Amino acid sequence: MDTTTDSGSNAQADRPERLDRRLLIERLSSYWLIGAGLFAVALFALIVLTLVQQSIPIVSEHSLLEMLTSSNWDPASEEFGYLPAIVGTIYVTVLSMAMGTPIAILAAIYIAEYAEGRMKVIVSSFIDVLAAIPSVIFGLVGLIVVVPFVGDYLAPALGTHSIGLGIVTVSLVMAIIVTPFMISLTVESLEALPDELREASLGVGATKWETIRSVLLRAAGPGIFSAILLGFGRVFGATIVPAMLIGGQTAIPESPFDAGETLPSLIVNDFGELMSIPLTQSALIFVGLLLLVIVWLFNFGAMLVRRRLQRRWQY
Amino acid sequence: MTHDTVIRTDDLEVTYTGKREVTALNGVSVDFSENKLTAIIGPSGCGKSTLLKSLNRLHEIQPNAEITGEVYLEDDPVYETDEPLPEIRRRVGYVPQKPTPLPVSIYNNVAYGPKIHGDYSREELDDIVETQLRKVNLWSEVEDRLDSPGAELSTGQIQRLCLARSLAAEPDVLLCDEVTSALDPISAEQVEETLADLKEEYTIVMVTHSMEQAKRLADDVIFLYLGDVIETNDARTFFENPQNERTQEFVEGHAAVEYDDGDDTAPDSTADAPPAE
Amino acid sequence: MDRYAEQRLFGFLARASAALIVAVLLLVVGVTIFRGGRVFLTDPAVAITPPGSRYMLDGGGGFLHAVLGSLFIVVPATVVATTLSLSTAVFLQSDYSSERTSDVINMFLNVLWGTPPIVYGVFVLTVIIAVGAQTSLIFGIVAIAIFQYPIMTRYADEALQSAPDAVKEASYGLGATRFETARVTIRAALPGIIAGVIMGFARGIGDAATVLFTAGRSTQMPGGPFEPATTLPILIFEQAASFNAEVRSHAYAASFVLIVAVLALIIASKLLAGRYARFAPGGRQ
């Protein structure tokens, strides 16, 4: 702004020059900004192209269907069956979401509809802090607290056996990691609702809970739905916690208390040692591509369903 | 007042505490008669909405509202009571200012109250929905699309749907908060016609900022100014022969210039004139 | 009265869920502080001592290499990501792009935002292999910057959008160019942008998956941009389950450092956002 405010008679002479300079800056900066805007697209395209190109060796050598349905993962003898990791990923995702979602939605309801004043500020800043804690710390606390809890108490209590590391352990920790994200998004969508909705429902004699259940959760439904899908994406792509706590076992788990492997943890556990074998490298890069494609599908599906819900549940 | 009183307030005082303390009502005592439409008028921010909402305790969803005094609904206290709040709000229904459909179908908007309060069969519900929609003159416009979202109607239709939704809960009193202010003139007229029909059967309390509307619809009028009741009277006396000087100014000011939002600067503020009764 | 019982039940469940989450947070922070604090009590210099020669075997020395590695990677990455994301966010405003264009770009940003960090790690590693380089500090910077970019763009975009239109109008009304106006808008949106930068920094300093394969996992002091380096999260990841108690204790101490840093960043973000709020019209009473 400092260049524009100059005025007075002595500016008469140098005004064209000054204006030229400003316009030059304007033109140069707009090139840069257009470039920055395109960077997002270019980055995405570059990632996809690189991963696709590097995945070609494995896909041309093994049939895709066979890799996705075979349970034999043994890179040393060129066996690349992803099924154990796929099953492990599904197990972990479903279990942590089943535990995390109801708690997240209930806690969000508490913050948005019940809590008042100081309590509300305190609880929401706690949630913010929880969301910011690095996942590797959750992994560490998982090792110190959750592993013995599952191995020594939970598994025996349920009449089964566990070494502590395994799918249940990962799911418990992931449920904790994923709730704060879902809570903040759910709170946001609940708080964005107009008070008239609450008044309209309470005004015909609904209880607070009936208002929440049949009006507010529905009206905020598209936002809550996005929150849940975002949670799915997070658990699904989580790397560090599964790698630390799942026990690294590339066999199809028989029970959720077994050790296993998720797609991302497969990359971590096998990349280091086997980087030198080109085909294994390609097989693991293919996992990266797989993750990207599934997340992309998630996003796209979420967009469609969201639109539908928004139409159906408009207010 | 010659008619039976359905709901009345007794020295009602509402204060919004918070960053800035605001007294919205200064000890208000008014009566609302059965099967009449009572209009609450006055400049913006004078406590009209607060008075309306305090009748079924809806202002309580705002944090920091403090209230003293009492409201009696057919002699039952509304505040000092064991009766559950939702039951009070069923008996005193509320229609918001902004046309607000619930995020469900047209049918379920109307059936919302009945489904909560009673066990009705599908046929009975169908019946209720049709009856209520006919009452608000909406049935013919929506009978073939009861399953589409309420929000797909026009704002005028939505406001009538909101009326039907409130009526379906079988309230004793219906509170209407400037229900035509967000509508275009034609829709507003339709809603007014509906209200004119309804007041034969229901006790209606309506906040309005339009003096003309109050003249057209109201049986009784309450003039509220800065949290005080300046005058309550039947509509004819109120408009033709106002008892209070400030009412006179307000009525005449509006007769000369029809302004939309009450202008706070219009009358001079010597706010403690006694309510004329 | 059935419906009132239901109302009470769910009111209780909502409170209980919130309490559970608060309790879990206290547990996580508590365990980290307690276990890490104990290590610092016995060996206060562990975070500022370079590692010994057989560090991964006996935990000799300290983990200064990881502390420095984290700083040398995340600080430059945040600078790069801030520049890029702020520029992208400015471009997304209506002055530079049509609604259609920004919708398309936003769609790609959303996909990037939801992409698991491990994918960025694999991507950068693939590039490293393709150009025949070796994993090193500089590629750690690249990976973290890519990871931060969509996060920080979202914060910056939100902040810019919430700046009042009146600021823009006033600026254009004085005859300012788009770029000059953008500078004023950025100033008006500064609290949100700064908060976004700090949150981006916090996310960057805590992430392990992106740098695991790209920074090179070194157990020596960082030697330069083209030498391997390690970060605190990688150190915790690698040493948390070690059989050697001394090595393991370094993981505890490192997580103490990390959690304190992250908490400090959050507080700083709130304070700074408040401090700069005076540039935002109507931002502070």
mmCIF file of C-alpha atoms in Angstrom, chain A residues 7-168:
data_model
loop_
_atom_site.group_PDB
_atom_site.id
_atom_site.type_symbol
_atom_site.label_atom_id
_atom_site.label_comp_id
_atom_site.label_asym_id
_atom_site.label_seq_id
_atom_site.Cartn_x
_atom_site.Cartn_y
_atom_site.Cartn_z
ATOM 1 C CA SER A 7 0.099 12.543 -3.680
ATOM 2 C CA GLY A 8 0.757 16.222 -4.164
ATOM 3 C CA SER A 9 2.121 18.289 -7.000
ATOM 4 C CA ASN A 10 5.699 17.027 -6.957
ATOM 5 C CA ALA A 11 4.442 13.533 -7.807
ATOM 6 C CA GLN A 12 3.241 14.825 -11.167
ATOM 7 C CA ALA A 13 6.496 14.179 -12.967
ATOM 8 C CA ASP A 14 7.320 10.695 -11.738
ATOM 9 C CA ARG A 15 3.797 9.342 -11.725
ATOM 10 C CA PRO A 16 3.991 7.483 -15.053
ATOM 11 C CA GLU A 17 7.214 5.844 -13.988
ATOM 12 C CA ARG A 18 5.767 4.907 -10.612
ATOM 13 C CA LEU A 19 2.628 3.547 -12.232
ATOM 14 C CA ASP A 20 4.702 1.532 -14.667
ATOM 15 C CA ARG A 21 6.607 0.018 -11.823
ATOM 16 C CA ARG A 22 3.435 -0.862 -9.957
ATOM 17 C CA LEU A 23 1.942 -2.451 -13.032
ATOM 18 C CA LEU A 24 5.106 -4.419 -13.642
ATOM 19 C CA ILE A 25 4.985 -5.748 -10.081
ATOM 20 C CA GLU A 26 1.333 -6.550 -10.609
ATOM 21 C CA ARG A 27 2.088 -8.519 -13.765
ATOM 22 C CA LEU A 28 5.053 -10.414 -12.365
ATOM 23 C CA SER A 29 3.237 -11.254 -9.152
ATOM 24 C CA SER A 30 0.237 -12.551 -11.022
ATOM 25 C CA TYR A 31 2.474 -14.953 -12.979
ATOM 26 C CA TRP A 32 3.859 -16.222 -9.698
ATOM 27 C CA LEU A 33 0.429 -16.589 -8.139
ATOM 28 C CA ILE A 34 -1.013 -18.388 -11.151
ATOM 29 C CA GLY A 35 1.981 -20.687 -10.938
ATOM 30 C CA ALA A 36 1.289 -21.282 -7.256
ATOM 31 C CA GLY A 37 -2.351 -22.053 -8.020
ATOM 32 C CA LEU A 38 -1.328 -24.563 -10.649
ATOM 33 C CA PHE A 39 1.243 -26.063 -8.289
ATOM 34 C CA ALA A 40 -1.502 -27.897 -6.400
ATOM 35 C CA VAL A 41 -2.649 -29.575 -9.589
ATOM 36 C CA ALA A 42 0.878 -30.184 -10.830
ATOM 37 C CA LEU A 43 1.950 -31.753 -7.537
ATOM 38 C CA PHE A 44 -0.991 -34.116 -7.591
ATOM 39 C CA ALA A 45 -0.361 -35.049 -11.219
ATOM 40 C CA LEU A 46 3.344 -35.562 -10.576
ATOM 41 C CA ILE A 47 2.675 -37.843 -7.618
ATOM 42 C CA VAL A 48 0.175 -39.948 -9.540
ATOM 43 C CA LEU A 49 2.344 -40.189 -12.657
ATOM 44 C CA THR A 50 5.466 -41.108 -10.700
ATOM 45 C CA LEU A 51 3.707 -43.770 -8.688
ATOM 46 C CA VAL A 52 1.968 -45.195 -11.765
ATOM 47 C CA GLN A 53 5.198 -45.281 -13.723
ATOM 48 C CA GLN A 54 7.065 -47.005 -10.913
ATOM 49 C CA SER A 55 4.252 -49.500 -10.388
ATOM 50 C CA ILE A 56 4.307 -50.693 -13.971
ATOM 51 C CA PRO A 57 7.008 -53.371 -13.441
ATOM 52 C CA ILE A 58 5.032 -55.225 -10.774
ATOM 53 C CA VAL A 59 1.681 -54.903 -12.516
ATOM 54 C CA SER A 60 3.094 -56.128 -15.816
ATOM 55 C CA GLU A 61 4.684 -59.132 -14.173
ATOM 56 C CA HIS A 62 1.871 -60.250 -11.861
ATOM 57 C CA SER A 63 -1.831 -60.084 -12.474
ATOM 58 C CA LEU A 64 -3.545 -57.443 -10.414
ATOM 59 C CA LEU A 65 -6.354 -59.754 -9.371
ATOM 60 C CA GLU A 66 -3.918 -62.412 -8.244
ATOM 61 C CA MET A 67 -1.958 -59.938 -6.116
ATOM 62 C CA LEU A 68 -5.060 -58.558 -4.461
ATOM 63 C CA THR A 69 -6.453 -61.984 -3.620
ATOM 64 C CA SER A 70 -3.332 -63.974 -2.832
ATOM 65 C CA SER A 71 -2.356 -64.307 0.790
ATOM 66 C CA ASN A 72 1.222 -65.250 0.111
ATOM 67 C CA TRP A 73 3.564 -62.327 0.753
ATOM 68 C CA ASP A 74 7.146 -63.368 0.293
ATOM 69 C CA PRO A 75 9.169 -60.803 -1.652
ATOM 70 C CA ALA A 76 12.313 -62.901 -1.500
ATOM 71 C CA SER A 77 10.680 -65.533 -3.722
ATOM 72 C CA GLU A 78 8.776 -62.948 -5.722
ATOM 73 C CA GLU A 79 5.394 -63.679 -4.191
ATOM 74 C CA PHE A 80 3.353 -60.535 -3.768
ATOM 75 C CA GLY A 81 -0.023 -61.309 -2.225
ATOM 76 C CA TYR A 82 -1.539 -58.212 -0.663
ATOM 77 C CA LEU A 83 -4.511 -59.942 0.909
ATOM 78 C CA PRO A 84 -3.146 -60.191 4.488
ATOM 79 C CA ALA A 85 -2.355 -56.486 4.523
ATOM 80 C CA ILE A 86 -5.705 -55.646 2.955
ATOM 81 C CA VAL A 87 -7.557 -57.722 5.542
ATOM 82 C CA GLY A 88 -5.477 -56.138 8.310
ATOM 83 C CA THR A 89 -6.237 -52.656 7.020
ATOM 84 C CA ILE A 90 -9.960 -53.355 6.863
ATOM 85 C CA TYR A 91 -9.917 -54.870 10.347
ATOM 86 C CA VAL A 92 -8.129 -51.877 11.840
ATOM 87 C CA THR A 93 -10.226 -49.333 9.989
ATOM 88 C CA VAL A 94 -13.554 -50.896 10.872
ATOM 89 C CA LEU A 95 -12.651 -51.566 14.507
ATOM 90 C CA SER A 96 -11.269 -48.117 15.233
ATOM 91 C CA MET A 97 -14.132 -46.372 13.495
ATOM 92 C CA ALA A 98 -16.663 -48.529 15.318
ATOM 93 C CA MET A 99 -15.090 -47.481 18.618
ATOM 94 C CA GLY A 100 -14.248 -43.892 17.736
ATOM 95 C CA THR A 101 -17.306 -42.658 15.846
ATOM 96 C CA PRO A 102 -20.017 -42.939 18.518
ATOM 97 C CA ILE A 103 -17.748 -41.431 21.148
ATOM 98 C CA ALA A 104 -16.710 -38.638 18.822
ATOM 99 C CA ILE A 105 -20.287 -37.754 17.915
ATOM 100 C CA LEU A 106 -21.457 -37.884 21.522
ATOM 101 C CA ALA A 107 -18.551 -35.760 22.694
ATOM 102 C CA ALA A 108 -19.229 -33.284 19.890
ATOM 103 C CA ILE A 109 -22.862 -33.118 20.966
ATOM 104 C CA TYR A 110 -21.694 -32.377 24.490
ATOM 105 C CA ILE A 111 -19.450 -29.542 23.337
ATOM 106 C CA ALA A 112 -21.900 -28.021 20.861
ATOM 107 C CA GLU A 113 -25.189 -28.466 22.706
ATOM 108 C CA TYR A 114 -24.588 -29.074 26.398
ATOM 109 C CA ALA A 115 -21.377 -27.402 27.532
ATOM 110 C CA GLU A 116 -21.450 -23.736 28.420
ATOM 111 C CA GLY A 117 -18.977 -21.032 29.261
ATOM 112 C CA ARG A 118 -15.632 -22.031 30.725
ATOM 113 C CA MET A 119 -16.296 -25.756 30.524
ATOM 114 C CA LYS A 120 -16.848 -25.503 26.801
ATOM 115 C CA VAL A 121 -13.618 -23.571 26.272
ATOM 116 C CA ILE A 122 -11.641 -26.031 28.374
ATOM 117 C CA VAL A 123 -12.987 -29.170 26.752
ATOM 118 C CA SER A 124 -12.585 -27.833 23.221
ATOM 119 C CA SER A 125 -9.013 -26.740 23.810
ATOM 120 C CA PHE A 126 -8.264 -30.199 25.218
ATOM 121 C CA ILE A 127 -9.602 -31.659 21.987
ATOM 122 C CA ASP A 128 -7.400 -29.272 19.981
ATOM 123 C CA VAL A 129 -4.362 -30.382 21.942
ATOM 124 C CA LEU A 130 -5.216 -34.046 21.467
ATOM 125 C CA ALA A 131 -5.490 -33.452 17.715
ATOM 126 C CA ALA A 132 -2.047 -31.881 17.602
ATOM 127 C CA ILE A 133 -0.128 -34.622 19.406
ATOM 128 C CA PRO A 134 2.132 -36.458 16.932
ATOM 129 C CA SER A 135 1.027 -40.004 16.201
ATOM 130 C CA VAL A 136 4.440 -41.381 17.092
ATOM 131 C CA ILE A 137 3.774 -40.327 20.690
ATOM 132 C CA PHE A 138 0.506 -42.231 20.635
ATOM 133 C CA GLY A 139 2.519 -45.178 19.344
ATOM 134 C CA LEU A 140 4.925 -44.874 22.257
ATOM 135 C CA VAL A 141 2.181 -44.557 24.855
ATOM 136 C CA GLY A 142 0.512 -47.493 23.128
ATOM 137 C CA LEU A 143 3.629 -49.557 23.729
ATOM 138 C CA ILE A 144 3.818 -48.513 27.369
ATOM 139 C CA VAL A 145 0.111 -48.714 28.261
ATOM 140 C CA VAL A 146 -2.077 -50.394 25.658
ATOM 141 C CA VAL A 147 0.150 -53.340 24.770
ATOM 142 C CA PRO A 148 0.287 -54.692 28.348
ATOM 143 C CA PHE A 149 -3.396 -53.851 28.808
ATOM 144 C CA VAL A 150 -4.421 -55.893 25.785
ATOM 145 C CA GLY A 151 -1.937 -58.710 26.381
ATOM 146 C CA ASP A 152 -2.407 -59.115 30.123
ATOM 147 C CA TYR A 153 -6.014 -58.060 30.745
ATOM 148 C CA LEU A 154 -8.242 -57.610 27.717
ATOM 149 C CA ALA A 155 -7.346 -60.767 25.799
ATOM 150 C CA PRO A 156 -7.471 -63.091 28.857
ATOM 151 C CA ALA A 157 -10.700 -61.448 29.978
ATOM 152 C CA LEU A 158 -12.229 -62.293 26.622
ATOM 153 C CA GLY A 159 -10.911 -65.839 26.859
ATOM 154 C CA THR A 160 -8.276 -65.493 24.190
ATOM 155 C CA HIS A 161 -4.585 -64.967 23.933
ATOM 156 C CA SER A 162 -2.534 -62.070 22.656
ATOM 157 C CA ILE A 163 1.085 -61.002 22.761
ATOM 158 C CA GLY A 164 -0.159 -57.461 23.195
ATOM 159 C CA LEU A 165 0.894 -56.317 19.765
ATOM 160 C CA GLY A 166 -1.828 -56.780 17.184
ATOM 161 C CA ILE A 167 -4.909 -55.511 15.438
ATOM 162 C CA VAL A 168 -6.948 -54.726 18.564
#
